[in-house]
CSV table of C-alpha atoms in Angstrom, one decimal:
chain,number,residue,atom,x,y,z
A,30,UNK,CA,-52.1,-55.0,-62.9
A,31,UNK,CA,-49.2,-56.3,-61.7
A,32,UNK,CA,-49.7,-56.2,-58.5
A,33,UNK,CA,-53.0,-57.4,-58.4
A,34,UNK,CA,-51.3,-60.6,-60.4
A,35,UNK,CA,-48.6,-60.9,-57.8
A,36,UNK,CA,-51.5,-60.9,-54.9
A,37,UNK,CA,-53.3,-63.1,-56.8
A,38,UNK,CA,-50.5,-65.8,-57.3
A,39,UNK,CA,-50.2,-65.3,-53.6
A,40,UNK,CA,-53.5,-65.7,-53.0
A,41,UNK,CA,-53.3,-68.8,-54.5
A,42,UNK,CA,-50.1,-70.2,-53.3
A,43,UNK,CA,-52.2,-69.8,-49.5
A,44,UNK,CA,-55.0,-71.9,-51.0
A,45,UNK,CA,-52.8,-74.4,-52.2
A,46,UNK,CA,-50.9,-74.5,-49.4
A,47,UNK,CA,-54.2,-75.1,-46.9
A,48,UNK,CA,-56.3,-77.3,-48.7
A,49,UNK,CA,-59.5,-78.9,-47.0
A,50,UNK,CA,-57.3,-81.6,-46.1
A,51,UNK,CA,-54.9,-79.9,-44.8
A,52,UNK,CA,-56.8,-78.1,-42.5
A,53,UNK,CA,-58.2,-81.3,-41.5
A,54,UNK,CA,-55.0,-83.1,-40.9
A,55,UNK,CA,-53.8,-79.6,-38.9
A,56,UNK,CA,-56.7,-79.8,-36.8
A,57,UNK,CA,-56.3,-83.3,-36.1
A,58,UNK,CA,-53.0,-82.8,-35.3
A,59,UNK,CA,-53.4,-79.8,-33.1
A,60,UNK,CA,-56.1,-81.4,-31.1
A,61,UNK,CA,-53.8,-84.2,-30.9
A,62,UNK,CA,-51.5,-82.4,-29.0
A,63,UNK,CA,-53.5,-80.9,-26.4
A,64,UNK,CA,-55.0,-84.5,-25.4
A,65,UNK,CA,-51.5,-86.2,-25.5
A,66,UNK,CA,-50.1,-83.1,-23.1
A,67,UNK,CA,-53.4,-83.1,-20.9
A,68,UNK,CA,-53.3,-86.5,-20.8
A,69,UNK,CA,-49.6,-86.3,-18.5
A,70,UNK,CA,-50.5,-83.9,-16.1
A,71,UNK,CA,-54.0,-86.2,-15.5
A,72,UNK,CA,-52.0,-89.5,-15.4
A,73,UNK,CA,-49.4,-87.4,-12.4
A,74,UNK,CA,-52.0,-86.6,-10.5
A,75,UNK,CA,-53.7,-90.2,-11.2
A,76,UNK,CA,-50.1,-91.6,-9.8
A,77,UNK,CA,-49.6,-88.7,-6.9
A,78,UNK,CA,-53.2,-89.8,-5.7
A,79,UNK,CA,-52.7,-93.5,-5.7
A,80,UNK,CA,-49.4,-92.9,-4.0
A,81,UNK,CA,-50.8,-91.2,-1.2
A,82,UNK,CA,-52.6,-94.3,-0.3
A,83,UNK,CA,-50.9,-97.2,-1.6
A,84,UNK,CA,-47.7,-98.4,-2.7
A,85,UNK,CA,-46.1,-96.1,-5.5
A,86,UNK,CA,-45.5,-96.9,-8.6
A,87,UNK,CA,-41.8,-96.1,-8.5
A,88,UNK,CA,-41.1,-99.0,-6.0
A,89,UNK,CA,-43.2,-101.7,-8.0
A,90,UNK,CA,-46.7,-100.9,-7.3
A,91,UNK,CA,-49.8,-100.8,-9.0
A,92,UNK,CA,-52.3,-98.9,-6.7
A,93,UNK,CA,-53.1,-96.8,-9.8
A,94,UNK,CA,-54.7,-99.3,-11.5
A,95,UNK,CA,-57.3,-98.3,-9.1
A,96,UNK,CA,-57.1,-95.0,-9.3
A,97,UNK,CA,-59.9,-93.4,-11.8
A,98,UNK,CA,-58.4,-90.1,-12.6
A,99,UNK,CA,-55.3,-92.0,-14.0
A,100,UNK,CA,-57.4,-94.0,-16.2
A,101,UNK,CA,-58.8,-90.6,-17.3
A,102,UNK,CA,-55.6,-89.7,-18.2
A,103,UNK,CA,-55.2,-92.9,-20.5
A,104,UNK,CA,-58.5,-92.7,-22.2
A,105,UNK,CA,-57.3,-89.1,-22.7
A,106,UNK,CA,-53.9,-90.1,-24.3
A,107,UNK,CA,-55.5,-93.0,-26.2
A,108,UNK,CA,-57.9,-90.1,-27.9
A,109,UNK,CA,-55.0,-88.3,-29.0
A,110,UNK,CA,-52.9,-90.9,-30.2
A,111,UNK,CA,-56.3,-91.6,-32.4
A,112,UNK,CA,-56.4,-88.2,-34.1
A,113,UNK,CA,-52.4,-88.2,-34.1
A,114,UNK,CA,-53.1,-91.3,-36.9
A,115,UNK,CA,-55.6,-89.7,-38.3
A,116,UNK,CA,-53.7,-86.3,-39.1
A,117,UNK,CA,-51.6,-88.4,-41.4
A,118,UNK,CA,-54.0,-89.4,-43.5
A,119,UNK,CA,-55.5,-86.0,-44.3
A,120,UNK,CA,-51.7,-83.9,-44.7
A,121,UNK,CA,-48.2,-84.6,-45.2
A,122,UNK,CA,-46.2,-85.8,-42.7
A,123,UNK,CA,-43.8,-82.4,-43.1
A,124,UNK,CA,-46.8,-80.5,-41.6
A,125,UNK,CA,-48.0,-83.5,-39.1
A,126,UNK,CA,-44.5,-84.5,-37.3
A,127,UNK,CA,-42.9,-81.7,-36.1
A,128,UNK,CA,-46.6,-80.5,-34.6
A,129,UNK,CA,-46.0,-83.0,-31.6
A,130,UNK,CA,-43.8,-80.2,-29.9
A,131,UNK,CA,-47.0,-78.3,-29.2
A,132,UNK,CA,-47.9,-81.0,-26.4
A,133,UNK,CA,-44.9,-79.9,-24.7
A,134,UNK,CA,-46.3,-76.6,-24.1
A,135,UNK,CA,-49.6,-77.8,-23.3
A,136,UNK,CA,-48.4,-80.3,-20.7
A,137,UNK,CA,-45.6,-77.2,-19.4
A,138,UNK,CA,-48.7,-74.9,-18.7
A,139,UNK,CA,-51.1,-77.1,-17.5
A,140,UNK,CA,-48.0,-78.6,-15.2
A,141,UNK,CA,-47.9,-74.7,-13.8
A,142,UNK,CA,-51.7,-74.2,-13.4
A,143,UNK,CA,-52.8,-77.6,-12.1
A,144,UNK,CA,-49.4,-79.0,-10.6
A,145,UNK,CA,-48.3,-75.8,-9.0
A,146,UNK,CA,-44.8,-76.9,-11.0
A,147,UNK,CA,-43.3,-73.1,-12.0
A,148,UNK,CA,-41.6,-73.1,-15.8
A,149,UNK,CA,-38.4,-71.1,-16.4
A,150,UNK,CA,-38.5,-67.7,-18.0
A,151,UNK,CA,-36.2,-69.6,-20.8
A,152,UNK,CA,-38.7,-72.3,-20.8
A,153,UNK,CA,-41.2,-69.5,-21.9
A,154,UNK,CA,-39.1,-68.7,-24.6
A,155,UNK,CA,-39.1,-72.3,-25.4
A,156,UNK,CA,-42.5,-72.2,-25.6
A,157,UNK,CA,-43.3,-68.9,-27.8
A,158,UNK,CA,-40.0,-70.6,-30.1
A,159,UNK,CA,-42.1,-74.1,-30.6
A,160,UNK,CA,-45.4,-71.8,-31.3
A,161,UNK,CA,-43.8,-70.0,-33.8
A,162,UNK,CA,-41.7,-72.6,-35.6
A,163,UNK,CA,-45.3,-74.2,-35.9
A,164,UNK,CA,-47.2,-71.6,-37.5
A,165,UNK,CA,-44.5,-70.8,-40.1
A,166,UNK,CA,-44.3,-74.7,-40.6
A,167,UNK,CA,-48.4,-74.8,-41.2
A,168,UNK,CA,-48.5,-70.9,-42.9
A,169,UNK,CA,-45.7,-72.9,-46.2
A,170,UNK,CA,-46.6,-76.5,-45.8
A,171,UNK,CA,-47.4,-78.4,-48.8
A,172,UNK,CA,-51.0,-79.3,-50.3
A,173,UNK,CA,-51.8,-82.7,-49.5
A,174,UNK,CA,-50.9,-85.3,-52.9
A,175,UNK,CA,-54.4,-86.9,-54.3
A,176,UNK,CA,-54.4,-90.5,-53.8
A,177,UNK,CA,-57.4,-92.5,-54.9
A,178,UNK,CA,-56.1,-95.9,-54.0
A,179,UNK,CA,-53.6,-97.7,-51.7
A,180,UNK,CA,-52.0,-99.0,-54.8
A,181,UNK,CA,-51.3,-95.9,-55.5
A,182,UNK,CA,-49.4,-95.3,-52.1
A,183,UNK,CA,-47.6,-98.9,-53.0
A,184,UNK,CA,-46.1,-97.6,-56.6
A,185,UNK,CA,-44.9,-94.6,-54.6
A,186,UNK,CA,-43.1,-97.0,-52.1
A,187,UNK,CA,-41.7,-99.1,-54.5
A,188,UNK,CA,-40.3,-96.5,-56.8
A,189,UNK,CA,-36.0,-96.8,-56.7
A,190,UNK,CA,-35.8,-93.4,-54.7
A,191,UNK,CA,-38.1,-94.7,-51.4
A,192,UNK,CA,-36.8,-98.1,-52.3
A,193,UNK,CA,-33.1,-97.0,-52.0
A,194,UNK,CA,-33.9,-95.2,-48.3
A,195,UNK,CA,-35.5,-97.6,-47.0
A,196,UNK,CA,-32.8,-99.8,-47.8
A,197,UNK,CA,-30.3,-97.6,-46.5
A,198,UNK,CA,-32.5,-97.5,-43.1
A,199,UNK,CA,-32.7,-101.5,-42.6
A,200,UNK,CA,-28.5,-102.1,-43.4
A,201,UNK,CA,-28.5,-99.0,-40.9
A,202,UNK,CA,-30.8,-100.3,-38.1
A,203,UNK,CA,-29.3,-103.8,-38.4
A,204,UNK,CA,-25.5,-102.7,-38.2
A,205,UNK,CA,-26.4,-100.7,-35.3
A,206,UNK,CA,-28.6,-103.8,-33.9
A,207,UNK,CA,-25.9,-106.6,-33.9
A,208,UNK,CA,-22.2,-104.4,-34.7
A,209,UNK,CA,-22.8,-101.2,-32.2
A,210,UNK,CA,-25.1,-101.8,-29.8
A,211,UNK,CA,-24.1,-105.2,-28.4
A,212,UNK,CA,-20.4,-102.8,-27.7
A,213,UNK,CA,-22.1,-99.3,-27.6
A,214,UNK,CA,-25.8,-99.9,-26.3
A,215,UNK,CA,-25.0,-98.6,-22.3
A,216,UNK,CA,-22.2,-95.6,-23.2
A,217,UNK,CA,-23.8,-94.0,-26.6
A,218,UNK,CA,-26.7,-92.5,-26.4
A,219,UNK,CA,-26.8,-92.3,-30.3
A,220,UNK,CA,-27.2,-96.6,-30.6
A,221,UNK,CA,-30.5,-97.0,-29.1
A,222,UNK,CA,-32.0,-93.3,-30.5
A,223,UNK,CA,-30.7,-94.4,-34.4
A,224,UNK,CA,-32.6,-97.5,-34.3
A,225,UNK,CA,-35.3,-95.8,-33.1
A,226,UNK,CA,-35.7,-93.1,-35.1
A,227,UNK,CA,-34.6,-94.7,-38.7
A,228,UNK,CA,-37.3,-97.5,-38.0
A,229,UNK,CA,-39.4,-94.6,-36.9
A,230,UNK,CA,-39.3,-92.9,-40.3
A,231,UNK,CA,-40.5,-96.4,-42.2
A,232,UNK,CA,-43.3,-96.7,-39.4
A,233,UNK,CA,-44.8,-93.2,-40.5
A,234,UNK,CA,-44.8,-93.7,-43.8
A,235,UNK,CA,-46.8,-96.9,-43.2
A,236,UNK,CA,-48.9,-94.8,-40.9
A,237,UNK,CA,-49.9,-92.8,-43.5
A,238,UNK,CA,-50.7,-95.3,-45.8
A,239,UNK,CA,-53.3,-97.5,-43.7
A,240,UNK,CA,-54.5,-94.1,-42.5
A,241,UNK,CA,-54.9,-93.7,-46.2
A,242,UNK,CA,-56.8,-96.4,-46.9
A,243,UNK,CA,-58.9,-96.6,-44.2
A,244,UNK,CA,-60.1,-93.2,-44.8
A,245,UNK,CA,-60.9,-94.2,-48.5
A,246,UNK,CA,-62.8,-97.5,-47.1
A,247,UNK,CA,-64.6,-94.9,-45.1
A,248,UNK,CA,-65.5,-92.9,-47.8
A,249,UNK,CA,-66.8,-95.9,-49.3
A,250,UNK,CA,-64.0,-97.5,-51.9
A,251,UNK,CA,-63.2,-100.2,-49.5
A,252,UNK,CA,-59.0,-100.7,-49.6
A,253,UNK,CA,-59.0,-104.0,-47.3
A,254,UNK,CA,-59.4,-106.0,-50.3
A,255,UNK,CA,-56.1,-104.7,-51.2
A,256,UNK,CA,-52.9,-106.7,-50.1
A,257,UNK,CA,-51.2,-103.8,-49.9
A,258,UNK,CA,-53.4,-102.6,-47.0
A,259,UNK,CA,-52.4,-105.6,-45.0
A,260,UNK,CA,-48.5,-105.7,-46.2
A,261,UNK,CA,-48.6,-101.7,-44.5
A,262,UNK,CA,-50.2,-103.3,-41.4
A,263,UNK,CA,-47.6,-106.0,-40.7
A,264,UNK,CA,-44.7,-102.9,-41.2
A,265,UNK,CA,-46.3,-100.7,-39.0
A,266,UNK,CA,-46.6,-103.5,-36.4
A,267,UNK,CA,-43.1,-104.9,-37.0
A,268,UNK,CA,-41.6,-100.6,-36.6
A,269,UNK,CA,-43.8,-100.0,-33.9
A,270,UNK,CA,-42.3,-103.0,-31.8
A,271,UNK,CA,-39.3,-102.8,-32.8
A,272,UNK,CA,-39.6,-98.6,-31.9
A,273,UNK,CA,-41.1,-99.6,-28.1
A,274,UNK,CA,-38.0,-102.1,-27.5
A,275,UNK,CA,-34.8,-100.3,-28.4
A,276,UNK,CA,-37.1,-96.7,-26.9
A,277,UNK,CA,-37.7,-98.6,-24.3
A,278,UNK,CA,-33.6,-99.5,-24.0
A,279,UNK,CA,-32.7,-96.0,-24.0
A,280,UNK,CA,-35.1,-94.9,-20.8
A,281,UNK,CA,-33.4,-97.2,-19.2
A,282,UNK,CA,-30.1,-96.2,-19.6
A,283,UNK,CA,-30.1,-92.8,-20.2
A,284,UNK,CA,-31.7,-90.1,-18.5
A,285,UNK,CA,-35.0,-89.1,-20.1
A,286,UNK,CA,-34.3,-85.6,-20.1
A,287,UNK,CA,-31.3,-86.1,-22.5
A,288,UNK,CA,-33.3,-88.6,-24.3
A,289,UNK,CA,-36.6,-86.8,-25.8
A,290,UNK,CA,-35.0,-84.3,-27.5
A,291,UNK,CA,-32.4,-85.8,-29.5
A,292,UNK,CA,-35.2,-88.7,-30.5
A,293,UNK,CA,-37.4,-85.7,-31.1
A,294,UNK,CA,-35.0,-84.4,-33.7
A,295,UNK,CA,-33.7,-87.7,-35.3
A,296,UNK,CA,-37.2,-88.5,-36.0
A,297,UNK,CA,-38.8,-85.9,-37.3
A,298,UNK,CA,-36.1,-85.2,-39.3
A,299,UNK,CA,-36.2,-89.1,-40.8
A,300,UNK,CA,-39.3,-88.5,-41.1
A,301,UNK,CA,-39.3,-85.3,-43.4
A,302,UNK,CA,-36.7,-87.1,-45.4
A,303,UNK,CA,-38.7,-90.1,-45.6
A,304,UNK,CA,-41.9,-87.9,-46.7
A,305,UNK,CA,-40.1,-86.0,-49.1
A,306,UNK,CA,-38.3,-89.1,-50.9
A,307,UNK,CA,-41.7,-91.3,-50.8
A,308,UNK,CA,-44.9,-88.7,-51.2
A,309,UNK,CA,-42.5,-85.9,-53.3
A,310,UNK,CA,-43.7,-83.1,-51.1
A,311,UNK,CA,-41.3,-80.4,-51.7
A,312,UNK,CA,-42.4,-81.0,-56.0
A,313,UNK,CA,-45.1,-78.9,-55.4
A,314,UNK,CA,-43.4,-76.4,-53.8
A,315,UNK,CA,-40.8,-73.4,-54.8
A,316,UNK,CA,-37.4,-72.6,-52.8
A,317,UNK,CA,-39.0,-70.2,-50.8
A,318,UNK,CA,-41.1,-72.1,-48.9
A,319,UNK,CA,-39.0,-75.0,-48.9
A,320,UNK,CA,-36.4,-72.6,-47.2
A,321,UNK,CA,-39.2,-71.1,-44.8
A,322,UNK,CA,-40.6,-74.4,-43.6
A,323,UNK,CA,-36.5,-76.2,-42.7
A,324,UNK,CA,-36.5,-71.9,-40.7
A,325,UNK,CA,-39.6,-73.5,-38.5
A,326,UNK,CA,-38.4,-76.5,-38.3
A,327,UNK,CA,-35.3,-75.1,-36.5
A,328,UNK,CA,-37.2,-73.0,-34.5
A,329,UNK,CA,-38.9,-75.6,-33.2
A,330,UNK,CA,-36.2,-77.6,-32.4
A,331,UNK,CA,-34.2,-74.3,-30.8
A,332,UNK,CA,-37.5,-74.1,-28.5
A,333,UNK,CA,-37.5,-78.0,-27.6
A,334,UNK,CA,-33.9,-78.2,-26.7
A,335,UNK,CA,-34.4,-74.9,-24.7
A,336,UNK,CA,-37.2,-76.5,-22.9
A,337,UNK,CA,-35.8,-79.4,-22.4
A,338,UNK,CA,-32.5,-77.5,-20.9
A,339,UNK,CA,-34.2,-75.2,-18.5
A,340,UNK,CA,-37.0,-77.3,-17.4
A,341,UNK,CA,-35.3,-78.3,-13.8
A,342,UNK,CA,-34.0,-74.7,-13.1
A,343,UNK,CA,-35.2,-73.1,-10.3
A,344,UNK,CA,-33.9,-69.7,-9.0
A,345,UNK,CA,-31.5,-69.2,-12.2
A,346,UNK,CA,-30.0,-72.5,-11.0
A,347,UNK,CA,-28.5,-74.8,-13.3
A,348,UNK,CA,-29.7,-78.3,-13.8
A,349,UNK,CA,-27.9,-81.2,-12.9
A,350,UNK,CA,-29.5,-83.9,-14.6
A,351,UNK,CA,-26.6,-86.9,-15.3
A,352,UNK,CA,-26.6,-88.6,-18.9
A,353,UNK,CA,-26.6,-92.0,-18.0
A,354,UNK,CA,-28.9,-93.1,-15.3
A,355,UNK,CA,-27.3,-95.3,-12.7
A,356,UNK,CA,-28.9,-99.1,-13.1
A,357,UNK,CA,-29.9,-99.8,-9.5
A,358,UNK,CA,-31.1,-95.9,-9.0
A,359,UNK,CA,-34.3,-94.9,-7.6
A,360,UNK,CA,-35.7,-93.3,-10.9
A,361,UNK,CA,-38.2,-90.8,-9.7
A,362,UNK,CA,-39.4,-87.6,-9.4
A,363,UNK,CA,-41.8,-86.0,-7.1
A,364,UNK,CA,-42.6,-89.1,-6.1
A,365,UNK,CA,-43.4,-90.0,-9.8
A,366,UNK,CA,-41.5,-93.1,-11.6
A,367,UNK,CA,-39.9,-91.6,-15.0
A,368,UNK,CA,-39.8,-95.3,-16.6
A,369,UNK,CA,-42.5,-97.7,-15.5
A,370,UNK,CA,-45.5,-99.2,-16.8
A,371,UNK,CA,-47.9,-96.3,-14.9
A,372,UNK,CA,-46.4,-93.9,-17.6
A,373,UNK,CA,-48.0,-95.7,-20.7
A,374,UNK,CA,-46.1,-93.6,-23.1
A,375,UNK,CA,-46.9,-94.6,-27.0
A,376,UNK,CA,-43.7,-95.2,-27.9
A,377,UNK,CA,-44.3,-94.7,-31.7
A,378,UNK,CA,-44.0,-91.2,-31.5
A,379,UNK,CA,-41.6,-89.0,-29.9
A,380,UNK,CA,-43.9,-86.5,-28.9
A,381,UNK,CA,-45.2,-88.8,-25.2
A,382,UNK,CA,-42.6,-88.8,-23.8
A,383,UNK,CA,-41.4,-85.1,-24.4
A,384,UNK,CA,-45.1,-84.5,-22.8
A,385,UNK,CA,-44.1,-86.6,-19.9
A,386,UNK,CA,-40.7,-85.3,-18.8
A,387,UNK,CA,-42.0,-81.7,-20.0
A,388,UNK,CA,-44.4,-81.3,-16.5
A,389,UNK,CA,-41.4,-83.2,-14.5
């Protein structure tokens, strides 16, 4: 009997833990992913193309405009960024966020099969890390909280605890904004990531919460009435902007390679925090899989960084990327520009531009 209890209560936790919405939001997620890493490797070959007949991006062209598979490649990106929004309003952000490292390994192995670009036996192991960080942060993540109205999402915003991080994050972001960057912005790499990622962790939650409503105006108890649905809007415009300029900052000095990861980490682990403090995920959740789900989340962060780190070895060879990126350098590879306007990389989430520099 008492083991048929202790399977049950098992039983039950799995239920719990993958509820309809959940599954949802994880296969929103997951087929966000694969678009946003397709997307790169279509948008290379978009840019290799137009290169090959006009003037390259890299050097201030804008041939690809022209170029139909690179607009394939947008479309394509565009489509995952959609269902990337949409995961958040079906499961926690603790179970969204950190599944933008799978597009790294869909952009890695598509970069080997259609780009003839050969991944590091390490960068395997990156991979299988990242894959199984992911399914033991989906097999423990917590059930989706019951919200019936975007007021709802508001008291949860406005209670002291949410209230006293975000806080926190804005006398964080503008310290950093007029004290350290104006004196730090072109030797720390830290400066431009912070603002990015803290701002990043208020424009999730805000995310989630117009996701929310619009899927309950969907369902047909129309939220735009609300002014709370329109006060979420004008944060997650205000984050996202802010997010592109200072991302944007960092590109540009620093190489990319050293970039993605760090922002990677900074902001999905804001983000967790932000989730946990605001939405109260780990409440419905014992030690264990609290425990389990930060074990994943390393994993998946061991995996990125390997990736990341092995990704320009060839031969066993070392790479010798620089931190800083020289102002006046030529900034490409393969023929490719890392930072222009022919990348189009959603700046909102960290998960673009770890696809991008992922197939370079």
């Amino acid at each position: 009997m008492a083991t048929e209890a202790s399977t049950s209560a098992a039983g039950g936790s799995w239920v719990e833990g993958m509820s309809a919405d959940n599954i949802k939001g994880l296969v929103l997620a997951l087929s966000s992913s694969f678009f946003i890493g397709a997307s790169f490797i279509v948008k290379k070959k978009g840019l290799k193309k137009a290169g090959a007949s006009g003037v390259r991006a890299g050097v201030g062209g804008y041939s690809y405009l022209y170029e139909p598979l690179w607009w394939a490649g947008m479309i394509t990106m565009i489509v995952g960024e959609v269902a990337n929004f949409a995961a958040y309003a079906f499961a926690p952000a603790i179970l969204v966020t950190p599944l933008g490292a799978l597009s790294i390994i869909i952009s890695a192995a598509l970069a080997d099969i259609m780009l003839k670009e050969k991944l590091h036996i390490f960068g395997i192991l990156g991979c299988v890390l990242c894959v199984v960080g992911s399914t033991t942060i989906v097999l423990h993540a917590p059930q989706e909280r019951a919200i019936e109205s975007v007021a709802e999402v508001w008291d949860l915003a406005t209670e002291p605890a949410f209230l006293s991080y975000a806080a926190i994050v804005l006398a964080a972001t503008f310290v950093l904004i007029y004290y350290f960057i104006p004196q730090y912005g072109q030797t720390h790499i830290m400066v431009y990531i912070g603002v990015c990622s803290l701002v990043g962790s208020l424009s999730v939650m805000s995310v989630k919460a117009l996701g929310i409503a619009l899927k309950l105006t969907f369902s047909g108890m129309n939220q735009l009435i609300y002014p709370q649905t329109w006060l979420f809007t004008i944060v997650v415009v205000a984050c996202i902007v802010t997010q592109m300029n200072y991302l944007n900052k960092a590109l540009d000095t620093f190489n990319t390679a050293v970039v993605s990861p760090i922002y990677y980490t900074m902001f999905t682990s804001l983000t967790i925090l932000a989730s946990v403090i605001m939405f109260k995920d780990w409440d419905r959740q014992n030690p264990t899989q609290i425990v389990t789900e930060m074990c994943g989340f390393v994993t998946i962060l061991s995996g990125t960084f390997l990736l990341h780190k092995t990704k320009d070895m060839v031969d066993g060879l070392p790479p010798t990327l620089p931190v800083r990126i020289p102002k006046h350098a030529d900034d490409t590879a393969e023929g490719i520009p890392l930072r222009s306007a022919a990348e189009g990389i959603p700046l909102r989430s960290p998960r673009a531009t770890e696809s991008f520099r992922s197939t370079l």
